[in-house]
CSV table of C-alpha atoms in Angstrom, one decimal:
chain,number,residue,atom,x,y,z
A,3,ILE,CA,78.1,98.7,88.5
A,4,GLU,CA,75.8,96.9,86.1
A,5,ASP,CA,74.0,94.9,88.8
A,6,ASN,CA,73.4,98.0,90.9
A,7,TYR,CA,72.8,100.4,88.0
A,8,GLU,CA,69.7,102.3,89.3
A,9,GLU,CA,71.0,102.4,92.9
A,10,CYS,CA,74.4,103.7,91.8
A,11,LEU,CA,72.8,106.6,89.9
A,12,ARG,CA,70.1,107.4,92.5
A,13,ASN,CA,72.4,107.4,95.5
A,14,GLU,CA,75.4,109.0,93.7
A,15,TRP,CA,77.9,106.5,94.8
A,16,THR,CA,81.1,107.9,96.3
A,17,LEU,CA,84.3,106.0,95.9
A,18,GLU,CA,83.7,104.8,99.5
A,19,ASP,CA,80.3,103.4,98.5
A,20,TYR,CA,81.9,101.6,95.5
A,21,HIS,CA,84.6,100.3,97.8
A,22,ARG,CA,82.0,98.8,100.2
A,23,ARG,CA,80.1,97.0,97.4
A,24,VAL,CA,83.3,95.6,95.9
A,25,ALA,CA,84.5,94.4,99.3
A,26,ASN,CA,81.2,92.7,99.9
A,27,PHE,CA,81.3,91.1,96.5
A,28,VAL,CA,84.8,89.7,97.2
A,29,VAL,CA,83.7,88.3,100.6
A,30,LYS,CA,80.5,86.8,99.1
A,31,ASN,CA,82.4,85.1,96.3
A,32,ASN,CA,85.3,84.0,98.5
A,33,ILE,CA,87.7,85.6,96.1
A,34,LEU,CA,90.3,86.5,98.8
A,35,ARG,CA,91.0,84.9,102.1
A,36,GLU,CA,92.4,87.9,104.0
A,37,SER,CA,91.7,89.7,107.3
A,38,PRO,CA,89.1,92.4,107.0
A,39,GLU,CA,91.8,95.1,107.3
A,40,THR,CA,94.0,93.6,104.6
A,41,LEU,CA,90.9,93.1,102.4
A,42,GLU,CA,89.9,96.7,102.8
A,43,LEU,CA,93.4,97.9,101.7
A,44,ILE,CA,93.5,95.5,98.7
A,45,VAL,CA,90.1,96.7,97.4
A,46,TRP,CA,91.0,100.3,97.9
A,47,LYS,CA,94.2,99.8,95.8
A,48,TRP,CA,92.1,98.2,93.0
A,49,ILE,CA,89.7,101.1,93.0
A,50,MET,CA,92.4,103.8,93.1
A,51,ARG,CA,94.3,102.2,90.3
A,52,GLU,CA,91.2,102.3,88.1
A,53,PHE,CA,90.6,105.9,89.3
A,54,PHE,CA,93.9,107.0,87.8
A,55,ASP,CA,94.1,104.6,84.9
A,56,ARG,CA,93.8,106.3,81.5
A,57,GLY,CA,95.0,103.2,79.6
A,58,SER,CA,92.9,101.8,76.7
A,59,ASN,CA,91.9,98.8,78.7
A,60,SER,CA,90.7,100.5,81.9
A,61,LEU,CA,87.1,100.2,83.0
A,62,GLU,CA,86.6,103.9,82.2
A,63,SER,CA,88.1,103.6,78.7
A,64,MET,CA,85.9,100.5,78.1
A,65,GLY,CA,82.8,102.6,78.9
A,66,TYR,CA,81.8,100.6,82.0
A,67,LEU,CA,81.9,103.4,84.4
A,68,LYS,CA,82.9,107.1,84.8
A,69,PHE,CA,84.5,109.0,87.7
A,70,LEU,CA,83.0,112.5,87.8
A,71,PRO,CA,83.0,115.5,90.2
A,72,ASN,CA,79.9,115.3,92.3
A,73,TYR,CA,78.8,119.0,92.1
A,74,ASN,CA,75.8,118.2,94.3
A,75,THR,CA,78.2,118.0,97.3
A,76,LEU,CA,79.2,121.6,96.8
A,77,ILE,CA,77.6,124.8,98.0
A,78,ASP,CA,76.6,127.0,95.0
A,79,PRO,CA,78.4,124.9,92.4
A,80,GLU,CA,77.0,127.1,89.7
A,81,ILE,CA,79.7,129.7,90.6
A,82,LEU,CA,82.2,127.4,89.0
A,83,PHE,CA,80.3,127.5,85.7
A,84,ARG,CA,79.8,131.2,85.8
A,85,PHE,CA,83.4,132.0,86.5
A,86,GLU,CA,84.5,135.2,84.6
A,87,PRO,CA,87.1,133.7,82.2
A,88,ILE,CA,84.7,130.8,81.3
A,89,ILE,CA,81.9,133.2,80.4
A,90,LYS,CA,84.3,135.3,78.3
A,91,LEU,CA,85.2,132.3,76.3
A,92,GLY,CA,81.7,132.3,75.0
A,93,LEU,CA,80.7,128.9,76.4
A,94,ASP,CA,77.1,127.9,76.9
A,95,GLU,CA,75.9,126.4,80.2
A,96,GLU,CA,76.6,122.8,79.2
A,97,GLU,CA,80.0,123.6,77.8
A,98,SER,CA,80.9,125.6,80.9
A,99,LYS,CA,80.2,122.6,83.1
A,100,ARG,CA,82.3,120.4,80.9
A,101,PHE,CA,85.1,122.9,81.0
A,102,ALA,CA,85.0,123.0,84.8
A,103,THR,CA,85.0,119.2,84.8
A,104,TYR,CA,88.1,119.3,82.5
A,105,LEU,CA,89.9,121.6,85.0
A,106,ILE,CA,89.0,119.3,88.0
A,107,ASP,CA,90.0,116.2,86.1
A,108,GLN,CA,93.5,117.7,85.5
A,109,PHE,CA,94.1,116.9,89.2
A,110,ARG,CA,93.1,113.3,88.7
A,111,LEU,CA,95.1,113.0,85.5
A,112,TYR,CA,98.3,114.1,87.3
A,113,LYS,CA,97.5,112.3,90.6
A,114,ALA,CA,97.1,115.5,92.5
A,115,ILE,CA,94.6,113.8,94.7
A,116,GLU,CA,94.5,113.2,98.5
A,117,PHE,CA,94.4,109.5,98.8
A,118,PRO,CA,92.2,107.4,101.2
A,119,GLU,CA,94.0,107.1,104.5
A,120,ALA,CA,94.5,103.3,104.0
A,121,VAL,CA,96.3,103.7,100.7
A,122,ASP,CA,100.0,104.8,100.2
A,123,PRO,CA,100.4,106.4,96.7
A,124,LEU,CA,104.0,105.4,96.8
A,125,ASP,CA,103.1,101.7,97.1
A,126,ASP,CA,104.8,99.5,94.4
A,127,PHE,CA,101.3,98.3,93.5
A,128,PHE,CA,100.9,101.6,91.5
A,129,ALA,CA,104.3,101.3,89.8
A,130,PRO,CA,105.7,102.7,87.6
A,131,ASN,CA,103.5,105.7,88.5
A,132,ASN,CA,103.6,105.3,92.2
A,133,ARG,CA,104.0,109.0,93.0
A,134,LEU,CA,101.9,111.7,94.6
A,135,GLY,CA,101.1,114.7,92.4
A,136,GLY,CA,100.2,118.2,93.3
A,137,PHE,CA,99.8,121.7,91.7
A,138,CYS,CA,101.5,124.9,92.5
A,139,ARG,CA,100.6,128.2,90.7
A,140,VAL,CA,103.9,128.8,89.0
A,141,SER,CA,107.2,126.9,88.7
A,142,PRO,CA,109.8,127.8,91.3
A,143,GLY,CA,112.5,127.7,88.6
A,144,THR,CA,115.3,125.4,87.8
A,145,GLY,CA,117.1,123.7,90.6
A,146,ALA,CA,114.1,123.5,92.9
A,147,ARG,CA,114.0,120.1,94.4
A,148,THR,CA,110.8,118.1,94.8
A,149,GLN,CA,110.2,115.8,97.8
A,150,LYS,CA,111.0,112.2,96.9
A,151,GLY,CA,108.1,110.3,95.6
A,152,HIS,CA,106.2,113.5,94.7
A,153,THR,CA,105.6,115.3,91.4
A,154,ILE,CA,104.7,118.9,91.7
A,155,LEU,CA,103.5,120.6,88.6
A,156,ALA,CA,103.0,124.3,87.8
A,157,TRP,CA,99.4,125.2,86.8
A,158,LYS,CA,100.8,128.0,84.5
A,159,PRO,CA,103.6,127.1,82.1
A,160,SER,CA,107.1,128.6,82.5
A,161,GLU,CA,108.4,131.2,80.1
A,162,HIS,CA,108.7,130.0,76.4
A,163,TYR,CA,106.7,126.8,77.3
A,164,ILE,CA,103.1,125.7,77.1
A,165,ASN,CA,101.2,122.9,78.9
A,166,SER,CA,97.9,121.0,78.3
A,167,ARG,CA,95.8,123.6,80.0
A,168,TYR,CA,97.3,126.4,78.0
A,169,ASP,CA,96.9,124.4,74.8
A,170,PHE,CA,93.2,123.6,75.5
A,171,ILE,CA,92.3,127.3,76.2
A,172,LYS,CA,94.2,128.4,73.1
A,173,LYS,CA,92.3,126.0,70.9
A,174,ILE,CA,88.9,126.9,72.4
A,175,SER,CA,89.6,130.7,72.0
A,176,ASP,CA,90.6,130.1,68.3
A,177,ARG,CA,87.5,128.0,67.7
A,178,LYS,CA,85.4,130.8,69.2
A,179,GLY,CA,87.1,133.4,67.0
A,180,LEU,CA,88.8,135.1,70.0
A,181,SER,CA,92.4,134.1,69.2
A,182,TYR,CA,93.9,134.7,72.7
A,183,ASP,CA,97.6,135.6,72.7
A,184,ARG,CA,100.0,134.2,75.3
A,185,GLU,CA,99.6,137.0,77.7
A,186,LYS,CA,95.8,136.6,77.7
A,187,ILE,CA,96.0,132.8,78.2
A,188,LEU,CA,98.3,133.1,81.1
A,189,GLU,CA,96.0,135.7,82.6
A,190,VAL,CA,93.0,133.3,82.2
A,191,LEU,CA,95.0,130.4,83.8
A,192,ASP,CA,95.9,132.6,86.7
A,193,ILE,CA,92.3,133.5,87.4
A,194,LEU,CA,91.1,129.8,86.9
A,195,TYR,CA,93.6,128.7,89.5
A,196,GLU,CA,91.5,130.7,92.0
A,197,ILE,CA,88.8,128.1,91.6
A,198,PHE,CA,91.1,125.9,93.7
A,199,ALA,CA,93.1,128.5,95.7
A,200,ASN,CA,90.3,130.9,96.8
A,201,GLN,CA,88.8,130.3,100.2
A,202,ASP,CA,85.4,131.5,98.8
A,203,SER,CA,85.3,128.9,96.0
A,204,PRO,CA,82.6,126.2,96.2
A,205,LEU,CA,85.6,123.7,96.1
A,206,THR,CA,87.2,125.2,99.3
A,207,HIS,CA,86.3,122.1,101.4
A,208,LYS,CA,87.5,119.7,98.8
A,209,VAL,CA,90.9,121.2,98.3
A,210,LYS,CA,93.8,120.1,100.4
A,211,HIS,CA,96.6,122.7,100.9
A,212,SER,CA,100.1,122.0,102.0
A,213,MET,CA,103.2,124.2,102.2
A,214,THR,CA,106.5,122.9,100.7
A,215,PRO,CA,110.0,124.4,101.0
A,216,ASN,CA,110.6,124.9,97.3
A,217,HIS,CA,107.1,125.1,95.6
A,218,GLY,CA,105.2,127.1,98.2
A,219,LEU,CA,101.5,126.3,98.4
A,220,VAL,CA,100.7,122.9,96.8
A,221,GLN,CA,97.1,121.9,96.2
A,222,ARG,CA,95.4,118.5,95.8
A,223,LEU,CA,91.7,117.5,95.6
A,224,ASP,CA,90.0,115.2,98.0
A,225,TYR,CA,89.0,111.9,96.4
A,226,LYS,CA,85.6,112.4,98.1
A,227,LEU,CA,84.8,115.0,95.6
A,228,PHE,CA,84.3,112.3,93.0
A,229,LYS,CA,81.4,110.0,92.3
A,230,VAL,CA,81.1,106.8,90.4
A,231,VAL,CA,78.5,106.5,87.6
A,232,PRO,CA,77.6,103.7,85.2
A,233,GLY,CA,78.8,104.2,81.6
A,234,ILE,CA,76.9,101.6,79.7
A,235,GLY,CA,73.3,102.7,79.1
A,236,ASN,CA,73.8,106.0,80.7
A,237,GLU,CA,72.4,108.7,78.3
A,238,GLU,CA,74.2,111.4,80.3
A,239,ILE,CA,77.6,110.0,79.4
A,240,LYS,CA,78.4,110.7,75.8
A,241,HIS,CA,81.6,109.7,74.0
A,242,TYR,CA,83.5,111.6,71.3
A,243,LYS,CA,86.3,110.7,69.0
A,244,CYS,CA,88.8,113.1,67.4
A,245,ASN,CA,89.1,113.0,63.6
A,246,ARG,CA,92.9,113.7,63.9
A,247,CYS,CA,94.4,111.8,66.8
A,248,TYR,CA,91.5,109.3,67.1
A,249,ASN,CA,91.5,109.5,70.9
A,250,THR,CA,88.1,109.2,72.6
A,251,THR,CA,86.9,111.5,75.4
A,252,THR,CA,83.7,112.5,77.3
A,253,ILE,CA,84.9,116.2,77.5
A,254,ASN,CA,83.6,118.1,74.5
A,255,VAL,CA,83.9,121.9,74.6
A,256,SER,CA,83.1,123.4,71.2
A,257,GLY,CA,84.3,120.3,69.5
A,258,VAL,CA,87.9,121.0,70.6
A,259,CYS,CA,90.0,117.9,71.1
A,260,PRO,CA,91.5,118.0,74.7
A,261,THR,CA,94.5,116.0,73.7
A,262,TYR,CA,97.7,118.0,74.0
A,263,ASN,CA,98.9,119.6,70.7
A,264,CYS,CA,96.1,118.1,68.7
A,265,THR,CA,94.1,120.4,66.5
A,266,GLY,CA,91.4,117.9,65.6
A,267,THR,CA,87.6,118.1,66.0
A,268,LEU,CA,85.5,115.8,68.1
A,269,GLY,CA,82.5,113.9,66.8
A,270,GLU,CA,80.0,111.8,68.8
A,271,ILE,CA,80.4,108.0,68.6
A,272,ASP,CA,78.6,104.9,69.8
A,273,LEU,CA,81.2,103.4,72.1
A,274,GLU,CA,79.2,100.2,72.3
A,275,GLU,CA,79.5,99.7,68.6
A,276,LYS,CA,83.2,100.8,68.5
A,277,LEU,CA,84.2,98.3,71.1
A,278,ARG,CA,81.9,95.5,70.1
A,279,ASP,CA,84.7,93.1,69.2
A,280,ASN,CA,87.2,94.4,71.7
A,281,HIS,CA,89.1,91.5,73.3
A,282,TYR,CA,89.3,93.0,76.8
A,283,ARG,CA,85.8,94.2,76.9
A,284,ASP,CA,84.6,90.7,76.0
A,285,ILE,CA,86.7,89.3,78.9
A,286,TYR,CA,85.3,91.9,81.4
A,287,SER,CA,81.8,91.1,80.4
A,288,ASN,CA,81.8,87.3,79.8
A,289,LEU,CA,84.7,85.7,81.6
A,290,LYS,CA,83.4,83.3,84.3
A,291,LEU,CA,84.7,84.0,87.8
A,292,GLU,CA,86.9,81.0,88.7
A,293,LYS,CA,89.0,80.2,91.7
A,294,MET,CA,92.5,79.3,90.6
A,295,ASP,CA,94.3,76.3,92.3
A,296,VAL,CA,97.8,76.4,91.0
A,297,SER,CA,100.6,73.8,91.0
A,298,GLU,CA,104.0,73.5,89.5
A,299,HIS,CA,104.8,70.6,87.2
A,300,THR,CA,108.5,70.2,86.2
A,301,ALA,CA,111.0,67.5,85.4
A,302,GLN,CA,112.5,68.1,88.9
A,303,LEU,CA,109.4,66.5,90.6
A,304,THR,CA,109.6,62.8,91.7
A,305,SER,CA,107.6,60.4,89.7
A,306,GLU,CA,105.2,59.8,92.5
A,307,TYR,CA,104.5,63.5,93.2
A,308,ALA,CA,104.2,64.3,89.5
A,309,ALA,CA,101.6,61.5,89.2
A,310,GLU,CA,99.7,63.0,92.1
A,311,VAL,CA,99.7,66.4,90.5
A,312,GLN,CA,98.6,64.9,87.2
A,313,GLY,CA,95.8,63.1,88.9
A,314,LYS,CA,94.6,66.2,90.7
A,315,PHE,CA,94.7,68.1,87.4
A,316,VAL,CA,92.6,65.5,85.6
A,317,LYS,CA,90.0,65.6,88.5
A,318,GLY,CA,90.0,69.4,88.5
A,319,ASP,CA,91.3,69.8,92.0
A,320,ILE,CA,94.2,71.7,90.3
A,321,ASN,CA,93.2,73.9,87.4
A,322,VAL,CA,96.3,75.9,86.6
A,323,LEU,CA,99.7,74.3,86.0
A,324,SER,CA,103.1,75.9,85.6
A,325,CYS,CA,104.9,73.6,83.1
A,326,SER,CA,106.6,73.3,79.8
A,327,THR,CA,104.7,73.3,76.6
A,328,THR,CA,105.1,69.5,76.3
A,329,PHE,CA,103.8,68.9,79.9
A,330,GLU,CA,107.1,67.1,80.6
A,331,LEU,CA,105.5,64.0,79.1
A,332,GLY,CA,105.4,64.8,75.4
A,333,VAL,CA,101.7,65.7,75.7
A,334,ASP,CA,100.3,68.1,73.1
A,335,VAL,CA,98.9,70.8,75.5
A,336,GLY,CA,97.0,72.4,72.6
A,337,GLU,CA,95.1,69.1,72.0
A,338,LEU,CA,94.6,68.6,75.7
């Protein structure tokens, strides 16, 4: 991303564009010795894991890149930002776009994404979250079974419950002085769902519909809707930190923290400064790319073979050893 900063921005890299660059990098640096087909699958799995990863050590959390909806691939995307319930919340143009991005990102957050053909979302590589998500409008009620390996969520919460989307709208309405009640929020959620369900929506070609026995119509977004953009040095990507839960986000709508059940207020931060001494960020930036040649060194080895392994380690032909802390020889590895 850093080496191709201007090209990435100018050409609005899709995930497929990113995949091609990473695969070329792997081949050029002889990182993997696999067939082209296997290499393609491995790189796709790397990218999709980052695409869904919300952990503190992900490339996105570290500010290196950002996965965003590419509105330029849609016909009349402004319709999304002028949607009636969004306007009635009193959001300005920039806030409306962020709110639409929040709604779309809900699909990524809950893995309600149509994967690349080469990748199986149930693959153990994605464990423990190797499941395929999806959204239906309302919950079918207790006892409704979900297909194995799938997690189908209701866009609107069940009676007596709330969810993250309900919570976010409620906090925005309170911040705007509108103080929506439950009935009003459920009405807003129902209308907002039409952004994805309506055939006249700008997203219509990016939404994948499927019928299920117990949940009815289930919707997922095509991964091709998203683009990859640089994070570092990109003035369009701003980061905010909540004064209550301390989570960071790039979604700022009226200063409302998007974290579920948090009533804090967001403030802009310099992520570069915040993560300056972060251990993982230092590794990502500065760790030299090295090929690992690994060997085992245990007491079960014959003296001759152990000596051969030791000699290769000294010469650098082997640079990773699996052994005890004393090196089986009483050697202080720390000193070594």
